[in-house]
mmCIF file of C-alpha atoms in Angstrom:
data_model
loop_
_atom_site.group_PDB
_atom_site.id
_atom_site.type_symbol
_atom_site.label_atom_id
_atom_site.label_comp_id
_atom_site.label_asym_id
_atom_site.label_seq_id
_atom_site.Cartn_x
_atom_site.Cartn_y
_atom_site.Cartn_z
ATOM 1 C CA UNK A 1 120.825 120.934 119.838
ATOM 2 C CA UNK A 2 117.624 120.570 121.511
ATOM 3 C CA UNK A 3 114.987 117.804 120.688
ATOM 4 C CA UNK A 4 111.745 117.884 119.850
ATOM 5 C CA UNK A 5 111.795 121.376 117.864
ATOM 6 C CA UNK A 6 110.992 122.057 114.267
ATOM 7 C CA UNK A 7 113.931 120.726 112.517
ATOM 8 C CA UNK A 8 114.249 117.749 114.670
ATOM 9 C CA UNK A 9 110.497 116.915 113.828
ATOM 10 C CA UNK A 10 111.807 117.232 110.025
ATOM 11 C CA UNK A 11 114.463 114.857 110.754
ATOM 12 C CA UNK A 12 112.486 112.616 112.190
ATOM 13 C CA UNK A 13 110.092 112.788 108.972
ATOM 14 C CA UNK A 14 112.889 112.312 107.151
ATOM 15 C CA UNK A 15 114.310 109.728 108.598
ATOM 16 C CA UNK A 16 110.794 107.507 108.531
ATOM 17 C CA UNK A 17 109.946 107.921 105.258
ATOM 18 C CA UNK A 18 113.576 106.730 104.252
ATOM 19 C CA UNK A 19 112.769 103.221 106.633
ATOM 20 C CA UNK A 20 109.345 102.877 105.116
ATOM 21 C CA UNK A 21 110.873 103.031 101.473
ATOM 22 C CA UNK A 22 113.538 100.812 102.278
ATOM 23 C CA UNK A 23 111.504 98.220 104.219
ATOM 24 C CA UNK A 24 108.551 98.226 101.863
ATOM 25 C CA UNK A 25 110.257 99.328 98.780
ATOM 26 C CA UNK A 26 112.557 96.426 98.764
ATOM 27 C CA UNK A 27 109.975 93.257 99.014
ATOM 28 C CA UNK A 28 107.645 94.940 97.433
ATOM 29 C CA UNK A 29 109.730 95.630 94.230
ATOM 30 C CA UNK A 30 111.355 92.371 94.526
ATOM 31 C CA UNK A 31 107.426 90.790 94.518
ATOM 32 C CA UNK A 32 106.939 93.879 91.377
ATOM 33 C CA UNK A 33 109.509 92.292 89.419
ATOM 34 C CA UNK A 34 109.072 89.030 89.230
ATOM 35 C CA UNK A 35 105.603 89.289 88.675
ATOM 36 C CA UNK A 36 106.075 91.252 86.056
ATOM 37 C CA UNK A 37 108.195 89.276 84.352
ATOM 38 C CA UNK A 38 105.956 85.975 84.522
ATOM 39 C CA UNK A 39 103.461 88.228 82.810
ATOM 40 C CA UNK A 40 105.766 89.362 80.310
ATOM 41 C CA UNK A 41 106.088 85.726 79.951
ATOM 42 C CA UNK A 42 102.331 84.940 79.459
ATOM 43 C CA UNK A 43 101.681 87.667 77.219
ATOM 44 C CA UNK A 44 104.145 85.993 74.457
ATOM 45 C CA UNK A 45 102.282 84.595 71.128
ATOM 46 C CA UNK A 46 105.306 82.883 70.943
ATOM 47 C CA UNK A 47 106.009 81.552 74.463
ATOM 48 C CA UNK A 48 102.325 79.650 74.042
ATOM 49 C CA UNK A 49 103.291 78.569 70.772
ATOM 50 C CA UNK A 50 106.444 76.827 72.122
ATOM 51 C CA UNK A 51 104.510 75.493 75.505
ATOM 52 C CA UNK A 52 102.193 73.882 73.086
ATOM 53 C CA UNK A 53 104.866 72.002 70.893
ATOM 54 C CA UNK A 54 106.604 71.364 74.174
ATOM 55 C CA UNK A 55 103.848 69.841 75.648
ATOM 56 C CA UNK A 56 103.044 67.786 72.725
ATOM 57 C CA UNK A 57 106.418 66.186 72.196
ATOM 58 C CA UNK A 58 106.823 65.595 76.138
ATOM 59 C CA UNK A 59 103.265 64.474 76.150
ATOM 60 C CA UNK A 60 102.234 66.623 79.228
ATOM 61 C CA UNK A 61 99.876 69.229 79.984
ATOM 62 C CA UNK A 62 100.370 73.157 78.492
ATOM 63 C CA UNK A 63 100.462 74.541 81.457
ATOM 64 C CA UNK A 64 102.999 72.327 83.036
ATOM 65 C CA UNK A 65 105.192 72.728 80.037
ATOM 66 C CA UNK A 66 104.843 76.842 79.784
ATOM 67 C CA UNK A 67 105.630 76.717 83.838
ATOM 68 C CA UNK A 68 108.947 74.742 82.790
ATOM 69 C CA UNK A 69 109.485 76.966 80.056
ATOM 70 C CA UNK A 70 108.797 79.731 82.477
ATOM 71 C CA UNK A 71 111.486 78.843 84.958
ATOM 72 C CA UNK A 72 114.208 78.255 82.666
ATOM 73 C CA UNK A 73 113.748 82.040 81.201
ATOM 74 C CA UNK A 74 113.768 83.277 84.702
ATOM 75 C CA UNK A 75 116.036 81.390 86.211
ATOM 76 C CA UNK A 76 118.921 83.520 84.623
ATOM 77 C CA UNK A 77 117.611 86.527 86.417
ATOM 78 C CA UNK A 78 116.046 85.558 89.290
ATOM 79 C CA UNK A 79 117.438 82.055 90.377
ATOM 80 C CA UNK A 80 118.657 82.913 93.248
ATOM 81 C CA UNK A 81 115.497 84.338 95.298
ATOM 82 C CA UNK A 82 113.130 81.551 93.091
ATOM 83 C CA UNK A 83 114.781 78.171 92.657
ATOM 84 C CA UNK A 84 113.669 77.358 95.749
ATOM 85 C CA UNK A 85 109.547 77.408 94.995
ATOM 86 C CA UNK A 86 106.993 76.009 92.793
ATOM 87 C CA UNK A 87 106.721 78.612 89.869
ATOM 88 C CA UNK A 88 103.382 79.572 90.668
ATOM 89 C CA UNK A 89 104.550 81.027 93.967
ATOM 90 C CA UNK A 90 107.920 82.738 92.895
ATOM 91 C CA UNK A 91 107.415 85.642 94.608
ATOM 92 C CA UNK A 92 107.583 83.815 98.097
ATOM 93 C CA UNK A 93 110.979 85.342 99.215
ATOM 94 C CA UNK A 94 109.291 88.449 98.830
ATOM 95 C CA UNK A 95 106.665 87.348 101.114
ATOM 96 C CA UNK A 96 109.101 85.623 103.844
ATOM 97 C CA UNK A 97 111.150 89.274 103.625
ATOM 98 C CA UNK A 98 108.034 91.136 104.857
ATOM 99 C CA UNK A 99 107.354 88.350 107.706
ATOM 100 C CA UNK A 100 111.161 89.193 108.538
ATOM 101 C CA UNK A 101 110.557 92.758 108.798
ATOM 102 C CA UNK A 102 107.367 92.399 111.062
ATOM 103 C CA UNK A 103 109.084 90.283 113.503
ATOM 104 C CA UNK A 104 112.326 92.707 113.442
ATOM 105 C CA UNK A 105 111.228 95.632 112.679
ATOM 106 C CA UNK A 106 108.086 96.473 113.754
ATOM 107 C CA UNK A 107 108.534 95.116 117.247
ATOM 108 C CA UNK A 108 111.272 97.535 117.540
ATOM 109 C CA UNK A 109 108.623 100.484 116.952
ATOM 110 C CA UNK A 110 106.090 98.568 119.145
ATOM 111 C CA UNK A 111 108.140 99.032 122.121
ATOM 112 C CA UNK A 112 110.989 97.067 123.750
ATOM 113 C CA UNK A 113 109.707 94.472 126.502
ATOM 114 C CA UNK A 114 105.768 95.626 125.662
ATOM 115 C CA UNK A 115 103.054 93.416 125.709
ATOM 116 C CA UNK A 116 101.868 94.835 122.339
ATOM 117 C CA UNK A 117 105.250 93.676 120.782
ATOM 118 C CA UNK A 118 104.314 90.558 121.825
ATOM 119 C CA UNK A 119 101.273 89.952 120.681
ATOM 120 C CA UNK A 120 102.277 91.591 117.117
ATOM 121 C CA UNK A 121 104.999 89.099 117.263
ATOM 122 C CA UNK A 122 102.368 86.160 117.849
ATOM 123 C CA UNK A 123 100.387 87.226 115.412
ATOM 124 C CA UNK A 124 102.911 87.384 113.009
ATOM 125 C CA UNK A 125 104.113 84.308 113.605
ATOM 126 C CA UNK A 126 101.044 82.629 113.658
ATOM 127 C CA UNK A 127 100.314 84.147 110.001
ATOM 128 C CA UNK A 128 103.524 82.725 108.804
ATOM 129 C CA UNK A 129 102.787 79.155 109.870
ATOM 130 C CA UNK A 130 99.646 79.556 108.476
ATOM 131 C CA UNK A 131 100.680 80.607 105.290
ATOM 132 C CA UNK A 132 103.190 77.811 105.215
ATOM 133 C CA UNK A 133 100.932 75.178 105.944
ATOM 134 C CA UNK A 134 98.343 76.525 103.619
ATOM 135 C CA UNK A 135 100.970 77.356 100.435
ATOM 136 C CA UNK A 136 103.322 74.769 101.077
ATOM 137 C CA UNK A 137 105.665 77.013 98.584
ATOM 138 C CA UNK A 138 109.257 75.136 98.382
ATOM 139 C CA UNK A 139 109.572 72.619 95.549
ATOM 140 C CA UNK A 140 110.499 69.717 97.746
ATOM 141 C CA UNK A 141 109.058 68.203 100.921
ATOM 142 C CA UNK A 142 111.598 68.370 103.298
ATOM 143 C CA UNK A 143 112.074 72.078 102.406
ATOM 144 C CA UNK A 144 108.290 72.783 103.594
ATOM 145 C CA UNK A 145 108.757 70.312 106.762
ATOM 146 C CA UNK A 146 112.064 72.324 107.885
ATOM 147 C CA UNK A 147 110.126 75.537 107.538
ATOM 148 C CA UNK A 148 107.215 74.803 109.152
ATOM 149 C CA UNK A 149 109.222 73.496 112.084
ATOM 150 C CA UNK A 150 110.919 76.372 111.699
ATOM 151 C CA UNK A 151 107.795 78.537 112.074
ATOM 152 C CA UNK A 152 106.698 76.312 115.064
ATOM 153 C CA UNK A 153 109.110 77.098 116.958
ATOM 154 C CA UNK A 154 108.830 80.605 116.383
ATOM 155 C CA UNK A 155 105.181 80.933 117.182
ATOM 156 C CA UNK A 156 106.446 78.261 120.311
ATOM 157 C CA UNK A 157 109.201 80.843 121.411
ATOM 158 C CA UNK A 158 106.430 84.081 120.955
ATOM 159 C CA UNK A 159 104.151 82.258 123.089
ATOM 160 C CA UNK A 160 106.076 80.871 125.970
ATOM 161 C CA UNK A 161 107.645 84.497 126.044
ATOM 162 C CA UNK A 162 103.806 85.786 126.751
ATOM 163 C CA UNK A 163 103.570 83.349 129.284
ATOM 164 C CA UNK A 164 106.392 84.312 131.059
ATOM 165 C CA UNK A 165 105.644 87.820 130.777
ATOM 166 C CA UNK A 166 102.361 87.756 132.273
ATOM 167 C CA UNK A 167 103.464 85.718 135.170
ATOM 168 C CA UNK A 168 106.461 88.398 136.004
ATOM 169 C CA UNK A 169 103.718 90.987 135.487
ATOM 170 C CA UNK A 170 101.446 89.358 137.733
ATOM 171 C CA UNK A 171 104.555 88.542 140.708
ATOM 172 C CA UNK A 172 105.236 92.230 140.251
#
């Protein structure tokens, strides 16, 4: 069949909205659930009730007893995508699968071997390390110092790749 008519337009509509969904729907209802469920949480007359007791027979502060309390009720769900980072940022894997998709994904609709792929991709990655620097989301150190080196030296590879690329551009 020939391209470019009618029905391969509806295809092609088709066949976009089905990769937005997926690629958007996922994250994005990962992120939807959890915080959802830390609200559930919150919303509990009884859940503050315990925090407080908690609190006062551990002698720390509320809010660092309902965040315990918090991520030993989610952990049966959930402990697989949030073990990893401080409660108040839970819904980091959520983030970290959107940063994936930018920097496979949407390069692939930029354009393969286009300057505009690369610069998404730099921006991207320079996002990333930002947010990781700023967040700092994993419970323990070396976690956060592996990923930011991690995110280094993707904005490094990003970066060199735009400086080769403009110097083949520029030899012809």
């Amino acid at each position: 069949e020939e391209c470019y008519t009618s029905e391969h337009f509806s295809y092609q509509v088709v066949a976009g909205l089905v990769v937005v969904v997926f690629c958007l729907g996922t994250p994005g209802g990962l992120v939807f659930m959890i915080v959802n469920n830390k609200k559930k949480y919150q919303a509990s007359v009884v859940d503050k009730f315990v925090a407080t007791r908690v609190a006062a027979e551990l002698e720390c502060d509320e809010k660092q007893a309902a965040s315990a309390i918090h991520d030993v009720a989610t952990a049966s769900q959930y402990s697989f995508l949030i073990n990893a980072f401080h409660s108040h940022l839970n819904y980091w894997e959520g983030i970290d699968l959107v940063r994936k998709l930018f920097l496979v994904g949407l390069l692939v609709v930029a354009g393969r071997g286009t300057t505009l792929q690369l610069y998404i991709a730099v921006f991207v990655a320079m996002l990333s390390l930002s947010l990781q620097v700023y967040f700092e989301p994993y419970k323990h150190s070396s976690d956060n110092l592996l990923k930011l080196a991690t995110e280094i030296q993707i904005f490094a590879s990003v970066t060199t790749a735009i400086a080769v690329f403009g110097v083949n551009a520029r030899d012809g």
